Coordinates of C-alpha atoms in Angstrom, one line a residue:
M226 CA -31.8 -8.2 52.7
D227 CA -32.0 -4.5 51.6
I228 CA -28.9 -3.8 53.3
F229 CA -27.4 -6.5 51.4
F230 CA -28.5 -6.2 48.0
P231 CA -30.0 -3.0 47.7
G232 CA -33.2 -3.1 45.5
F233 CA -34.4 -6.4 46.6
T234 CA -37.8 -5.7 47.7
G235 CA -38.0 -3.8 44.8
V236 CA -37.4 -6.5 42.3
T237 CA -39.4 -9.0 44.3
V238 CA -42.8 -6.5 44.7
T239 CA -42.6 -6.7 40.9
L240 CA -41.8 -10.1 40.7
Q241 CA -44.9 -10.7 42.6
Q242 CA -47.4 -8.6 40.9
L243 CA -46.5 -10.0 37.4
L244 CA -47.0 -13.0 39.2
N245 CA -50.4 -11.7 39.9
G246 CA -51.0 -10.7 36.9
N247 CA -50.5 -7.1 37.4
L248 CA -49.3 -5.3 34.3
D249 CA -48.1 -2.3 35.3
G250 CA -45.8 -4.9 37.1
Y251 CA -44.4 -5.7 33.8
A252 CA -43.9 -2.7 32.3
G253 CA -41.7 -1.7 35.0
L254 CA -39.4 -4.8 35.1
L255 CA -39.3 -4.2 31.1
C256 CA -37.8 -0.3 31.8
I257 CA -35.3 -2.1 34.6
C258 CA -34.0 -4.4 32.1
G259 CA -34.1 -1.9 29.3
I260 CA -31.9 0.7 31.4
L261 CA -30.1 -2.0 32.8
M262 CA -28.9 -3.0 29.1
V263 CA -28.2 0.3 28.0
C264 CA -26.1 1.4 31.0
G265 CA -24.7 -2.1 30.2
K266 CA -23.4 -1.5 26.7
F267 CA -22.4 2.3 27.8
L268 CA -20.4 0.6 30.2
C269 CA -18.7 -2.4 28.2
R270 CA -18.1 0.6 25.2
T271 CA -16.0 2.5 27.7
V272 CA -14.2 -0.1 29.4
G273 CA -13.5 -1.2 26.0
E274 CA -12.4 2.3 24.8
F275 CA -10.5 2.1 28.1
V276 CA -8.2 -0.8 27.7
D277 CA -8.0 0.0 23.7
T278 CA -6.5 3.2 24.3
Y279 CA -4.5 3.3 27.9
L280 CA -4.1 -0.6 28.0
T281 CA -3.1 -1.9 24.3
S282 CA -0.5 -2.0 22.1
K283 CA -0.9 -1.9 18.5
A284 CA 1.3 -1.8 15.8
D285 CA -0.3 -0.9 12.4
V286 CA 1.4 -1.4 8.3
H287 CA 0.0 0.1 5.3
D288 CA 0.4 -1.6 2.2
P289 CA 2.4 -0.8 -0.1
D290 CA 4.9 -0.5 2.6
E291 CA 7.2 -3.9 2.8
A292 CA 6.3 -4.5 5.8
Y293 CA 3.1 -4.9 4.8
D294 CA 4.0 -8.0 2.4
M295 CA 6.4 -9.1 5.5
L296 CA 3.2 -9.5 7.9
D297 CA 0.8 -10.6 5.3
A298 CA 3.0 -13.5 3.4
W299 CA 3.4 -15.0 7.9
V300 CA -0.6 -14.7 8.3
S301 CA -0.7 -16.5 4.6
G302 CA 1.3 -18.9 6.2
Q303 CA -0.1 -19.9 9.4
T304 CA -2.8 -22.6 10.3
F305 CA -5.4 -19.6 12.2
S306 CA -5.6 -18.2 8.8
K307 CA -7.7 -20.7 7.6
D308 CA -10.1 -20.1 10.7
A309 CA -10.9 -16.7 9.7
S310 CA -14.6 -16.3 9.7
S311 CA -14.5 -13.4 7.3
S312 CA -11.8 -13.7 3.9
L313 CA -10.9 -11.6 1.1
V314 CA -11.0 -13.8 -2.0
S315 CA -9.3 -12.9 -5.4
V316 CA -7.6 -14.4 -8.0
E317 CA -3.6 -14.6 -6.9
S318 CA -1.5 -12.4 -9.3
R319 CA 2.1 -11.7 -10.0
R320 CA 1.1 -8.7 -7.2
G321 CA -0.6 -10.4 -4.5
R322 CA 1.0 -13.8 -4.9
S323 CA 1.9 -14.9 -1.1
M324 CA 5.7 -15.6 0.0
A325 CA 4.4 -18.4 2.2
Q326 CA 3.8 -20.7 -1.2
L327 CA 7.4 -21.6 -1.8
H328 CA 6.4 -24.4 -4.1
P329 CA 3.4 -23.2 -6.3
D330 CA 1.2 -26.0 -8.4
I331 CA 2.2 -23.5 -11.3
T332 CA -0.2 -26.1 -13.7
A333 CA -3.6 -24.6 -11.9
K334 CA -5.1 -21.7 -13.4
K335 CA -6.0 -18.7 -11.5
N336 CA -5.2 -19.3 -8.2
L337 CA -7.4 -18.4 -5.2
R338 CA -6.2 -16.6 -2.6
F339 CA -7.9 -16.6 0.4
T340 CA -6.9 -13.2 3.2
P341 CA -8.9 -12.8 6.5
W342 CA -10.9 -9.5 6.1
G343 CA -13.0 -6.9 7.7
E344 CA -13.8 -9.7 11.4
P345 CA -11.3 -9.5 14.1
L346 CA -8.9 -12.5 14.0
Y347 CA -7.6 -14.0 17.2
F348 CA -4.6 -15.9 17.6
W349 CA -1.9 -17.0 20.5
Y350 CA 1.8 -15.7 19.8
Q351 CA 4.7 -15.8 22.4
G352 CA 1.6 -16.9 25.2
H353 CA 0.0 -13.5 24.2
R354 CA -3.5 -13.2 22.9
L355 CA -3.2 -11.1 19.6
T356 CA -5.7 -9.5 17.4
L357 CA -5.7 -9.2 13.6
R358 CA -7.5 -6.7 11.6
C359 CA -7.5 -6.2 8.0
T360 CA -9.0 -3.3 6.4
Q361 CA -9.3 -0.7 4.0
D362 CA -9.2 3.0 3.4
R363 CA -11.5 4.1 0.4
T364 CA -11.4 7.8 1.3
S365 CA -8.3 8.2 -0.4
L366 CA -7.6 8.6 -4.3
F367 CA -5.8 5.2 -4.0
P368 CA -7.5 2.8 -1.4
R369 CA -5.0 1.5 0.6
N370 CA -4.7 -2.0 2.8
T371 CA -4.0 -1.6 6.5
M372 CA -2.9 -4.6 8.8
T373 CA -3.6 -4.3 12.7
V374 CA -2.0 -6.3 15.2
S375 CA -3.1 -5.7 18.7
C376 CA -3.1 -7.3 22.3
V377 CA -3.2 -6.2 25.8
G378 CA -0.8 -5.1 27.8
R379 CA 1.6 -1.2 27.4
S380 CA 4.8 -3.5 26.4
S381 CA 5.0 -3.8 22.8
Q382 CA 8.0 -6.0 23.0
V383 CA 5.6 -8.9 22.0
L384 CA 5.2 -7.2 19.0
R385 CA 8.3 -6.0 17.8
D386 CA 9.5 -9.8 18.2
L387 CA 6.7 -10.5 15.9
M388 CA 7.6 -8.3 13.0
E389 CA 11.4 -9.5 13.2
E390 CA 9.8 -12.8 13.0
C391 CA 8.0 -11.8 9.8
R392 CA 11.3 -9.9 8.5
V393 CA 12.9 -13.2 8.5
E394 CA 11.1 -15.3 7.0
Y395 CA 10.5 -12.6 4.4
L396 CA 13.9 -12.6 3.8
K397 CA 15.0 -16.3 4.0
H398 CA 12.6 -16.8 1.3
S399 CA 14.4 -14.1 -0.4
E400 CA 17.5 -15.5 -0.7
N401 CA 19.5 -16.4 -3.6
K402 CA 16.5 -14.6 -5.6
T403 CA 16.5 -10.7 -7.3
S404 CA 13.8 -8.8 -5.6
I405 CA 12.2 -6.3 -8.2
F406 CA 9.8 -3.2 -7.2
E407 CA 7.7 -0.8 -9.3
N408 CA 5.6 2.0 -8.9
Y409 CA 2.3 0.8 -7.4
N410 CA -0.1 3.8 -5.8
N411 CA 2.5 6.2 -5.5
G412 CA 4.7 4.3 -3.3
W413 CA 7.2 0.4 -4.1
K414 CA 5.9 -1.9 -4.6
R415 CA 7.4 -6.4 -4.8
T416 CA 6.1 -6.8 -7.5
T417 CA 7.9 -10.3 -8.1
T418 CA 11.2 -12.2 -7.8
R419 CA 13.8 -13.7 -9.8
D420 CA 16.4 -16.3 -9.7
L421 CA 19.6 -14.7 -9.4
R422 CA 21.6 -14.6 -12.9
P423 CA 25.1 -15.5 -12.8
I424 CA 26.9 -12.7 -14.4
D425 CA 29.3 -14.5 -16.1
T426 CA 25.4 -15.5 -18.2
V427 CA 25.2 -12.3 -19.5
I428 CA 27.2 -12.5 -22.9
M429 CA 28.8 -9.1 -23.9
N430 CA 32.4 -7.9 -24.4
E431 CA 34.0 -9.4 -21.5
Q432 CA 36.5 -6.2 -20.5
L433 CA 33.2 -3.6 -20.6
K434 CA 31.5 -6.7 -18.3
Q435 CA 34.5 -6.2 -15.7
T436 CA 35.5 -2.7 -16.0
L437 CA 31.5 -2.5 -14.7
L438 CA 31.3 -4.8 -12.5
M439 CA 34.8 -2.9 -10.0
D440 CA 33.5 -0.1 -10.5
V441 CA 30.3 -0.8 -8.9
R442 CA 32.1 -3.0 -6.1
S443 CA 34.3 -0.2 -5.3
F444 CA 31.5 2.3 -5.0
L445 CA 29.6 -0.3 -2.9
D446 CA 32.7 -1.6 -0.4
P447 CA 31.4 -0.1 3.6
K448 CA 34.6 2.3 3.3
A449 CA 33.5 4.2 0.2
R450 CA 30.7 6.6 2.0
S451 CA 33.3 7.9 4.9
W452 CA 35.7 8.2 1.7
Y453 CA 32.9 10.4 -0.4
A454 CA 32.0 11.9 3.1
S455 CA 35.8 13.4 3.9
R456 CA 36.1 14.8 0.6
G457 CA 32.3 16.8 0.3
L458 CA 31.3 14.7 -2.6
P459 CA 27.6 13.3 -3.3
Y460 CA 28.1 9.2 -2.6
R461 CA 25.5 7.8 -5.6
R462 CA 27.2 6.6 -8.7
G463 CA 25.2 6.6 -12.5
Y464 CA 25.8 4.2 -15.3
L465 CA 24.5 5.1 -18.9
L466 CA 24.1 1.6 -20.8
F467 CA 23.1 2.5 -24.8
G468 CA 23.3 0.5 -27.7
R469 CA 20.8 -1.1 -30.0
P470 CA 17.8 -3.4 -28.7
G471 CA 18.2 -6.8 -27.7
T472 CA 21.9 -6.0 -27.0
G473 CA 21.6 -6.9 -23.3
K474 CA 21.2 -3.9 -21.3
S475 CA 18.1 -5.1 -19.2
S476 CA 20.1 -8.1 -18.3
L477 CA 22.7 -6.8 -17.3
S478 CA 20.9 -4.4 -15.1
M479 CA 19.3 -7.6 -13.6
S480 CA 22.7 -9.3 -13.4
V481 CA 24.4 -6.3 -11.5
A482 CA 21.5 -6.2 -8.7
G483 CA 21.8 -9.9 -8.2
C484 CA 25.8 -10.1 -8.1
F485 CA 25.7 -7.4 -5.4
G486 CA 22.6 -8.9 -3.2
L487 CA 20.9 -5.5 -4.4
D488 CA 17.2 -4.6 -4.7
I489 CA 16.6 -3.5 -8.3
Y490 CA 13.8 -0.6 -8.1
V491 CA 12.1 -0.8 -11.7
L492 CA 10.6 3.2 -13.2
S493 CA 9.3 4.0 -15.7
L494 CA 8.9 8.0 -16.8
A495 CA 5.9 8.1 -18.8
A496 CA 2.9 9.3 -17.3
M497 CA 4.3 10.6 -14.1
S498 CA 4.8 14.1 -12.8
D499 CA 7.2 15.8 -11.4
G500 CA 6.4 15.5 -7.9
Q501 CA 5.9 11.6 -8.1
L502 CA 8.9 11.0 -9.5
G503 CA 10.4 13.1 -6.7
A504 CA 8.3 10.9 -3.7
L505 CA 9.3 7.7 -5.0
F506 CA 13.2 8.9 -5.2
R507 CA 13.3 10.0 -1.6
E508 CA 10.9 6.6 -0.6
L509 CA 14.2 4.8 -1.8
P510 CA 16.3 2.5 0.1
Q511 CA 19.9 3.7 0.9
R512 CA 21.2 0.6 -0.7
C513 CA 19.5 -0.6 -4.0
V514 CA 19.7 -0.2 -8.2
V515 CA 17.4 2.2 -9.7
L516 CA 17.0 1.6 -13.4
L517 CA 15.8 4.0 -15.4
E518 CA 14.8 2.1 -19.1
D519 CA 14.4 3.7 -22.3
V520 CA 15.1 7.2 -21.0
D521 CA 14.9 8.5 -24.2
A522 CA 11.4 7.6 -24.7
V523 CA 9.9 10.6 -22.3
G524 CA 9.9 14.7 -22.8
T525 CA 13.6 14.6 -21.5
T526 CA 15.2 14.1 -25.2
Q527 CA 16.3 16.8 -27.9
S528 CA 14.2 17.2 -30.7
R529 CA 14.5 13.9 -32.9
V530 CA 15.5 13.9 -36.7
S531 CA 15.0 11.1 -39.2
D532 CA 17.7 9.4 -40.8
A533 CA 16.5 8.1 -43.7
D534 CA 19.5 5.6 -44.3
D535 CA 18.9 4.0 -40.9
F536 CA 16.0 2.0 -40.9
D537 CA 16.1 0.8 -37.8
S538 CA 16.2 4.3 -35.8
R539 CA 13.5 5.6 -38.6
S540 CA 10.9 3.0 -37.7
E541 CA 11.9 2.9 -33.8
D542 CA 11.2 6.9 -33.5
S543 CA 7.5 6.4 -35.7
R544 CA 6.5 3.9 -33.6
R545 CA 7.6 6.2 -30.7
S546 CA 6.3 9.3 -32.5
S547 CA 2.5 8.4 -31.6
K548 CA 2.9 7.8 -27.9
P549 CA 2.3 10.7 -25.6
H550 CA 4.8 11.9 -23.6
G551 CA 5.7 11.4 -20.2
T552 CA 5.1 14.7 -18.1
V553 CA 8.3 14.4 -16.1
S554 CA 10.3 17.6 -17.7
L555 CA 13.9 17.3 -17.9
S556 CA 14.5 19.4 -15.4
G557 CA 12.5 17.6 -12.7
L558 CA 14.8 14.4 -13.6
L559 CA 17.8 16.1 -13.1
N560 CA 16.8 17.5 -9.4
V561 CA 15.7 13.6 -8.1
L562 CA 19.3 12.5 -9.5
D563 CA 21.5 15.1 -8.5
G564 CA 19.6 17.8 -6.6
V565 CA 20.4 18.9 -2.9
A566 CA 17.4 16.7 -1.7
S567 CA 18.7 13.8 -4.3
Q568 CA 18.9 10.1 -2.7
E569 CA 22.2 9.2 -1.6
G570 CA 23.6 5.3 -1.8
R571 CA 22.2 4.3 -4.5
V572 CA 23.2 2.6 -7.8
L573 CA 21.4 4.4 -10.8
I574 CA 21.3 2.7 -14.2
M575 CA 19.8 4.1 -17.1
T576 CA 19.2 2.7 -20.8
T577 CA 18.7 3.9 -24.1
N578 CA 18.3 2.7 -27.4
H579 CA 19.3 6.1 -28.8
I580 CA 21.9 7.8 -26.8
E581 CA 22.6 10.8 -29.7
H582 CA 18.5 12.0 -28.6
L583 CA 19.5 12.4 -24.5
D584 CA 20.1 16.1 -23.5
E585 CA 23.6 16.4 -23.0
A586 CA 22.9 17.7 -19.3
L587 CA 21.0 14.1 -18.5
I588 CA 24.4 12.7 -19.1
R589 CA 26.8 14.7 -18.5
S590 CA 30.3 13.8 -15.9
G591 CA 28.4 13.8 -12.1
R592 CA 25.0 12.4 -13.1
V593 CA 26.4 9.8 -15.4
D594 CA 30.2 8.6 -14.5
K595 CA 30.5 5.6 -17.2
K596 CA 29.0 4.9 -20.3
I597 CA 28.9 1.5 -21.6
E598 CA 28.1 0.8 -25.4
F599 CA 26.1 -2.7 -26.0
Q600 CA 26.9 -3.1 -29.8
L601 CA 25.6 -6.3 -32.0
A602 CA 26.6 -9.5 -31.8
D603 CA 30.1 -10.1 -32.9
A604 CA 31.6 -13.4 -33.6
D605 CA 32.8 -14.4 -30.0
V606 CA 29.8 -12.8 -28.8
V607 CA 27.8 -15.6 -31.9
R608 CA 30.2 -18.0 -30.4
K609 CA 29.7 -17.8 -26.2
I610 CA 25.6 -17.7 -27.2
F611 CA 25.8 -21.3 -28.9
N612 CA 27.9 -22.6 -26.6
T613 CA 25.3 -21.2 -23.8
V614 CA 22.7 -22.8 -25.4
F615 CA 23.7 -26.5 -26.5
Q616 CA 26.7 -27.5 -23.8
Q617 CA 25.4 -29.5 -21.0
S618 CA 26.1 -29.2 -17.7
E619 CA 26.6 -32.0 -15.3
E620 CA 23.0 -32.1 -14.8
E621 CA 21.9 -33.0 -17.7
L622 CA 24.7 -35.6 -18.8
S623 CA 26.2 -36.8 -15.8
D624 CA 28.8 -39.5 -17.4
L625 CA 32.1 -37.2 -17.6
D626 CA 33.6 -38.6 -20.7
N627 CA 30.5 -38.3 -22.9
R628 CA 29.7 -34.8 -21.5
E629 CA 33.6 -33.7 -22.4
D630 CA 33.2 -35.0 -25.7
S631 CA 29.7 -33.7 -26.2
N632 CA 30.9 -30.5 -25.4
E633 CA 33.9 -30.7 -27.0
E634 CA 31.6 -31.5 -30.6
V635 CA 29.5 -28.3 -29.5
R636 CA 32.7 -26.3 -29.6
R637 CA 33.6 -27.5 -32.8
L638 CA 30.0 -26.6 -34.6
A639 CA 30.7 -23.3 -32.5
D640 CA 33.3 -22.1 -34.3
Q641 CA 31.2 -22.4 -37.6
F642 CA 28.2 -21.4 -36.8
A643 CA 29.9 -18.3 -36.3
A644 CA 31.4 -18.0 -39.3
L645 CA 28.3 -18.7 -40.8
V646 CA 26.5 -15.1 -39.3
P647 CA 27.2 -11.9 -40.2
E648 CA 28.9 -9.7 -37.3
L649 CA 27.3 -6.9 -36.4
E650 CA 24.4 -7.3 -37.8
F651 CA 22.2 -9.2 -35.8
S652 CA 21.8 -8.5 -31.7
P653 CA 22.4 -11.4 -29.1
A654 CA 18.2 -11.6 -28.4
D655 CA 18.0 -12.1 -32.3
I656 CA 20.3 -15.2 -32.2
F657 CA 19.5 -16.4 -29.0
S658 CA 15.9 -16.7 -30.5
F659 CA 16.8 -18.7 -33.7
L660 CA 18.7 -21.2 -31.4
L661 CA 16.0 -21.8 -28.7
A662 CA 13.6 -22.8 -32.2
N663 CA 16.7 -25.4 -32.4
R664 CA 17.8 -26.5 -29.1
D665 CA 17.6 -29.7 -29.2
S666 CA 19.9 -30.0 -32.1
P667 CA 23.0 -27.8 -32.2
S668 CA 23.6 -29.7 -36.1
G669 CA 20.1 -28.4 -37.2
A670 CA 21.0 -24.9 -36.2
L671 CA 24.4 -24.9 -38.1
A672 CA 22.2 -26.7 -41.0
E673 CA 19.6 -23.5 -41.2
V674 CA 21.3 -20.4 -40.0
E675 CA 22.4 -19.8 -43.4
G676 CA 18.6 -19.8 -44.6
W677 CA 17.7 -17.6 -41.7
V678 CA 19.6 -15.0 -41.9
S679 CA 18.6 -14.7 -45.8
R680 CA 14.8 -15.1 -44.2
T681 CA 15.6 -12.4 -41.9
R682 CA 17.5 -9.8 -44.4
E683 CA 14.7 -10.0 -46.5
E684 CA 12.0 -9.1 -44.0
R685 CA 14.3 -6.2 -42.7
A686 CA 14.0 -5.3 -46.4
L687 CA 10.5 -5.4 -47.0
R688 CA 9.9 -3.6 -43.7
R689 CA 12.0 -0.8 -44.9
G690 CA 10.2 -0.5 -48.0
D691 CA 6.7 -0.6 -46.2
S692 CA 8.9 2.3 -43.8
W693 CA 9.2 4.6 -46.7
V694 CA 6.3 4.4 -49.0
Q695 CA 4.7 5.6 -46.1
S696 CA 6.6 9.0 -45.1
D697 CA 5.9 9.6 -49.2

């Protein structure tokens, strides 16, 4: 038998000794079993490493890259994710909300989110058995989550097909929405999406609005890049929106991004270094809107001088003087805007409440191509806001005759309302706030507007008096 089964005689002799009560034979059998276990474990590990290295295809995606969100959203929408034996449980937040939840229960408080974690998760895709691993690297300053998908086989086509499906599903859920990205762990992270805001809902000077739209449309024309390149011009465009708070600067920026189907990347310069700013700008896609809000709030401004005759400027400066300046230098900001390594193809929008505080180098031609001033509400803007709040749509009132009569009455009241609101004294945000408090009664809003104007003036006078006392 040893010819066909080597070692057969030794095993049978050991078994006979064991059955006869010979402990030496029992010890020998244990040694043989131990050796077999060690050799088997080593063999399995060696074979596993060989297969993993030479016979397996892998795809790694890291957070905060958008590909991570694509794969995460797809996995969260699959039934096999519920079968994971190990999950990471977290409270669903704006940053971690899954795209797979198309109709979340907005009335629920602190929804829990379950993500496959730690242990491998196996699933089938296009006839292939795939493995998903979710891990976190805690060795770096900012812990980074990683999702790894692997399959046996040297061809990575099945993984490419999977990621393409994730991308298509991700973009499908983002249709008719504007994606907003913010700085997260020194990278861009999509934090939320908003429904597209029609450009005609932004109430401002119509001529200025159309001028901006035509300029952006011309810049984004498919032939524009080659036109710029043939003339040796950098392919980028910059706009400065300035004016009093609440006049619609950020609203117009969001609407412009939605109008042209662009994502918007919002950047706050406070508490950011030149290196971080440069790294973020290098990661920008070629077609996007970059929004630098309140660019006068960091160390890129001129020295500020209080104006005793301008209460709003005084109060704004006094509030800001207590805030620490960011570490972004003016030269660092200028380099990312139009330096040698600056990104091309993007639309830059900067907003400020005080254009007079900005350094001339920041807003010179070439860095800022157009400056658009947002003023306080005049009679025409007040009238448009009133009509926007109170006019009824077809969904709100289906009967055409009644709807036309109702809207005609609203237009008549809008003229009276505009006559009672002083021009260039209140911002559109102030007027919207007042009207929304009376949104069920246009006649009630008209009856209360004079009292609201008087109260608002008194409150401002009181704040002005407090500001003077503090300055003394």
